[in-house]
Amino acid sequence: MTPRARIDVDLAAIRHNVDTLARLVAPSALMVVVKADAYGHGMLPVARAARTAGAPWLGVATIDEALALRRGGDTGRVLCWLTVPGEDYDTAVREGVDLTAYSLAEIAEIAAAAERTGVPARVQLKVDTGLSRGGAPMAAWPDLVEEACRLEGAGLVHVTGTWSHLANADEPEHPANDAQQAVFEEALAVASDAGLRPEVRHLANSAAAVLRPAARYDLVRCGIAAYGLDPAPGRTPDLGLVPAMSVVARLAMVKALRAGDSVSYGHTWTAEGDTTVGLVPLGYGEGIPRIAGNRAQVWVGGGRRRVRGRVCMDQLVVELGAEPAEAGDEVVVFGPGVHGEPTAQDWAEASDTINYEIVTRIGGRMPRRHLDGGGPT
Ligand SMILES: *Cc1c(COP(=O)(O)O)cnc(C)c1O
């Protein structure tokens, strides 16, 4: 039985995208970012596909995510970058996870874990070059670098990287990109003068990896592009990336409406003429944005159909018009777009958001299936 609704993730697409990006950025190395359950694509299967396609690094936000990769059998380099005081640094150090330190307090906790476990901690230092989010402010950077040098001398840490993150990489002409990169250069000089010789210096996310070759340094951190979505819509050259995720449902019901009939809560849409609508058993309980009511489209019977009225918790209504359709027919909510079906990018535009949010929050009651090209893995 085909389920009511499901998420399909094509691992062949992930491998293709990772391979494409790795070739594009070479000789810089590629980190595939698999945080937030691989942007909704399923962390472990995506991680394996990324490794198979040649990603020497994986990136995650939290220690929990890094340890889940280890439990899943991943033995390669993994960087994580978001902790709060008192986290389980011991396990992360024992498991050879590369940790990021933003502050003296954080590197002290990491060093204490190294002391307890007897394993030198792999640490990367992050500098805030202007995003004003994580990372050491430039004013605190020399002290953090100096302490990292001292701890490295004491054999407690091994400084494997220095890095930062851009605020406007999806707008390549934005002056903040040059400003941030100039600050990053200063920070690298401070680290180098202090004697640090990290394996990798890195600044670029997907958008910068593609659009700003000068920001590639030794390593780029690609999330969204590995999933086949455009990191800078309208600005990215065609790299032949393939969206890996499709969301597919089946019509629960088809019914005729008369002119003047109104649809869904609040009656925000009224049929101008006699028409037919289909009931799609998906709603904001599955992560379909409620704001997409009356704005987004889906694919039924070889054509795009409009969402009519409000998106509810469990269901939404699409207008089929004169097209023949019946209960049980397939509805593609979004997919790679190759047949004309809407994409996650289309849903983002209909929902005043970015493609990242569409794929990352989709889920709810839908099972996820991993495919390899045409068939199940
Ligand atoms: C999520 C994240 C990335 C990946 O960004 P994309 O735009 O998806 O490529 C890179 N670096 C950091 C620090 C991140 O948090």
PDB file of N, CA, C and O in Angstrom, residues 342-369:
ATOM      1  N   PRO A 342       6.263  21.591  -8.564  1.00  0.00           N
ATOM      2  CA  PRO A 342       6.863  22.643  -7.739  1.00  0.00           C
ATOM      3  C   PRO A 342       8.091  22.115  -7.000  1.00  0.00           C
ATOM      4  O   PRO A 342       8.228  20.908  -6.762  1.00  0.00           O
ATOM      5  N   THR A 343       8.974  23.044  -6.664  1.00  0.00           N
ATOM      6  CA  THR A 343      10.187  22.702  -5.920  1.00  0.00           C
ATOM      7  C   THR A 343      10.100  23.279  -4.506  1.00  0.00           C
ATOM      8  O   THR A 343       9.217  24.104  -4.217  1.00  0.00           O
ATOM      9  N   ALA A 344      11.048  22.893  -3.666  1.00  0.00           N
ATOM     10  CA  ALA A 344      11.120  23.490  -2.326  1.00  0.00           C
ATOM     11  C   ALA A 344      11.336  25.008  -2.453  1.00  0.00           C
ATOM     12  O   ALA A 344      10.842  25.787  -1.638  1.00  0.00           O
ATOM     13  N   GLN A 345      12.053  25.411  -3.494  1.00  0.00           N
ATOM     14  CA  GLN A 345      12.261  26.848  -3.736  1.00  0.00           C
ATOM     15  C   GLN A 345      10.931  27.543  -4.035  1.00  0.00           C
ATOM     16  O   GLN A 345      10.655  28.626  -3.518  1.00  0.00           O
ATOM     17  N   ASP A 346      10.075  26.889  -4.840  1.00  0.00           N
ATOM     18  CA  ASP A 346       8.753  27.473  -5.112  1.00  0.00           C
ATOM     19  C   ASP A 346       7.955  27.611  -3.818  1.00  0.00           C
ATOM     20  O   ASP A 346       7.287  28.624  -3.590  1.00  0.00           O
ATOM     21  N   TRP A 347       8.014  26.576  -2.978  1.00  0.00           N
ATOM     22  CA  TRP A 347       7.293  26.641  -1.705  1.00  0.00           C
ATOM     23  C   TRP A 347       7.859  27.736  -0.806  1.00  0.00           C
ATOM     24  O   TRP A 347       7.127  28.411  -0.089  1.00  0.00           O
ATOM     25  N   ALA A 348       9.176  27.916  -0.858  1.00  0.00           N
ATOM     26  CA  ALA A 348       9.789  28.977  -0.053  1.00  0.00           C
ATOM     27  C   ALA A 348       9.264  30.339  -0.507  1.00  0.00           C
ATOM     28  O   ALA A 348       8.893  31.178   0.318  1.00  0.00           O
ATOM     29  N   GLU A 349       9.217  30.533  -1.820  1.00  0.00           N
ATOM     30  CA  GLU A 349       8.758  31.831  -2.332  1.00  0.00           C
ATOM     31  C   GLU A 349       7.284  32.060  -1.995  1.00  0.00           C
ATOM     32  O   GLU A 349       6.875  33.176  -1.696  1.00  0.00           O
ATOM     33  N   ALA A 350       6.497  30.986  -2.012  1.00  0.00           N
ATOM     34  CA  ALA A 350       5.077  31.116  -1.679  1.00  0.00           C
ATOM     35  C   ALA A 350       4.864  31.317  -0.178  1.00  0.00           C
ATOM     36  O   ALA A 350       3.769  31.654   0.256  1.00  0.00           O
ATOM     37  N   SER A 351       5.900  31.079   0.597  1.00  0.00           N
ATOM     38  CA  SER A 351       5.761  31.094   2.053  1.00  0.00           C
ATOM     39  C   SER A 351       6.615  32.167   2.700  1.00  0.00           C
ATOM     40  O   SER A 351       6.802  32.152   3.929  1.00  0.00           O
ATOM     41  N   ASP A 352       7.143  33.100   1.930  1.00  0.00           N
ATOM     42  CA  ASP A 352       8.003  34.163   2.469  1.00  0.00           C
ATOM     43  C   ASP A 352       9.146  33.605   3.310  1.00  0.00           C
ATOM     44  O   ASP A 352       9.442  34.123   4.393  1.00  0.00           O
ATOM     45  N   THR A 353       9.765  32.527   2.838  1.00  0.00           N
ATOM     46  CA  THR A 353      10.892  31.977   3.597  1.00  0.00           C
ATOM     47  C   THR A 353      11.948  31.481   2.627  1.00  0.00           C
ATOM     48  O   THR A 353      11.938  31.838   1.444  1.00  0.00           O
ATOM     49  N   ILE A 354      12.882  30.694   3.137  1.00  0.00           N
ATOM     50  CA  ILE A 354      13.982  30.186   2.318  1.00  0.00           C
ATOM     51  C   ILE A 354      13.836  28.676   2.180  1.00  0.00           C
ATOM     52  O   ILE A 354      13.211  28.020   3.027  1.00  0.00           O
ATOM     53  N   ASN A 355      14.421  28.134   1.108  1.00  0.00           N
ATOM     54  CA  ASN A 355      14.292  26.692   0.860  1.00  0.00           C
ATOM     55  C   ASN A 355      14.787  25.857   2.053  1.00  0.00           C
ATOM     56  O   ASN A 355      14.252  24.784   2.326  1.00  0.00           O
ATOM     57  N   TYR A 356      15.782  26.363   2.791  1.00  0.00           N
ATOM     58  CA  TYR A 356      16.305  25.650   3.968  1.00  0.00           C
ATOM     59  C   TYR A 356      15.163  25.304   4.932  1.00  0.00           C
ATOM     60  O   TYR A 356      15.100  24.207   5.478  1.00  0.00           O
ATOM     61  N   GLU A 357      14.309  26.303   5.173  1.00  0.00           N
ATOM     62  CA  GLU A 357      13.264  26.114   6.185  1.00  0.00           C
ATOM     63  C   GLU A 357      12.209  25.127   5.689  1.00  0.00           C
ATOM     64  O   GLU A 357      11.681  24.335   6.464  1.00  0.00           O
ATOM     65  N   ILE A 358      11.914  25.168   4.400  1.00  0.00           N
ATOM     66  CA  ILE A 358      10.906  24.253   3.854  1.00  0.00           C
ATOM     67  C   ILE A 358      11.326  22.792   4.088  1.00  0.00           C
ATOM     68  O   ILE A 358      10.563  21.996   4.630  1.00  0.00           O
ATOM     69  N   VAL A 359      12.547  22.436   3.694  1.00  0.00           N
ATOM     70  CA  VAL A 359      12.943  21.024   3.814  1.00  0.00           C
ATOM     71  C   VAL A 359      13.257  20.635   5.262  1.00  0.00           C
ATOM     72  O   VAL A 359      12.996  19.503   5.670  1.00  0.00           O
ATOM     73  N   THR A 360      13.793  21.589   6.035  1.00  0.00           N
ATOM     74  CA  THR A 360      14.217  21.229   7.390  1.00  0.00           C
ATOM     75  C   THR A 360      13.023  20.978   8.294  1.00  0.00           C
ATOM     76  O   THR A 360      13.064  20.131   9.180  1.00  0.00           O
ATOM     77  N   ARG A 361      11.929  21.719   8.077  1.00  0.00           N
ATOM     78  CA  ARG A 361      10.813  21.532   9.006  1.00  0.00           C
ATOM     79  C   ARG A 361       9.749  20.576   8.495  1.00  0.00           C
ATOM     80  O   ARG A 361       8.803  20.273   9.217  1.00  0.00           O
ATOM     81  N   ILE A 362       9.894  20.085   7.274  1.00  0.00           N
ATOM     82  CA  ILE A 362       8.894  19.162   6.766  1.00  0.00           C
ATOM     83  C   ILE A 362       9.020  17.837   7.532  1.00  0.00           C
ATOM     84  O   ILE A 362      10.117  17.455   7.936  1.00  0.00           O
ATOM     85  N   GLY A 363       7.939  17.154   7.781  1.00  0.00           N
ATOM     86  CA  GLY A 363       8.055  15.871   8.488  1.00  0.00           C
ATOM     87  C   GLY A 363       6.775  15.515   9.209  1.00  0.00           C
ATOM     88  O   GLY A 363       5.835  15.025   8.604  1.00  0.00           O
ATOM     89  N   GLY A 364       6.745  15.816  10.497  1.00  0.00           N
ATOM     90  CA  GLY A 364       5.559  15.487  11.270  1.00  0.00           C
ATOM     91  C   GLY A 364       5.232  14.015  11.170  1.00  0.00           C
ATOM     92  O   GLY A 364       6.056  13.170  11.474  1.00  0.00           O
ATOM     93  N   ARG A 365       4.037  13.708  10.709  1.00  0.00           N
ATOM     94  CA  ARG A 365       3.593  12.305  10.674  1.00  0.00           C
ATOM     95  C   ARG A 365       4.065  11.549   9.443  1.00  0.00           C
ATOM     96  O   ARG A 365       3.745  10.371   9.292  1.00  0.00           O
ATOM     97  N   MET A 366       4.798  12.214   8.559  1.00  0.00           N
ATOM     98  CA  MET A 366       5.198  11.526   7.327  1.00  0.00           C
ATOM     99  C   MET A 366       6.399  10.619   7.537  1.00  0.00           C
ATOM    100  O   MET A 366       7.412  11.054   8.071  1.00  0.00           O
ATOM    101  N   PRO A 367       6.326   9.370   7.071  1.00  0.00           N
ATOM    102  CA  PRO A 367       7.537   8.535   7.077  1.00  0.00           C
ATOM    103  C   PRO A 367       8.486   9.028   5.987  1.00  0.00           C
ATOM    104  O   PRO A 367       8.073   9.652   5.015  1.00  0.00           O
ATOM    105  N   ARG A 368       9.773   8.751   6.201  1.00  0.00           N
ATOM    106  CA  ARG A 368      10.776   9.136   5.206  1.00  0.00           C
ATOM    107  C   ARG A 368      11.395   7.865   4.627  1.00  0.00           C
ATOM    108  O   ARG A 368      11.682   6.919   5.342  1.00  0.00           O
ATOM    109  N   ARG A 369      11.558   7.872   3.324  1.00  0.00           N
ATOM    110  CA  ARG A 369      12.095   6.721   2.614  1.00  0.00           C
ATOM    111  C   ARG A 369      13.350   7.175   1.877  1.00  0.00           C
ATOM    112  O   ARG A 369      13.338   8.235   1.265  1.00  0.00           O
TER     113      ARG A 369
END
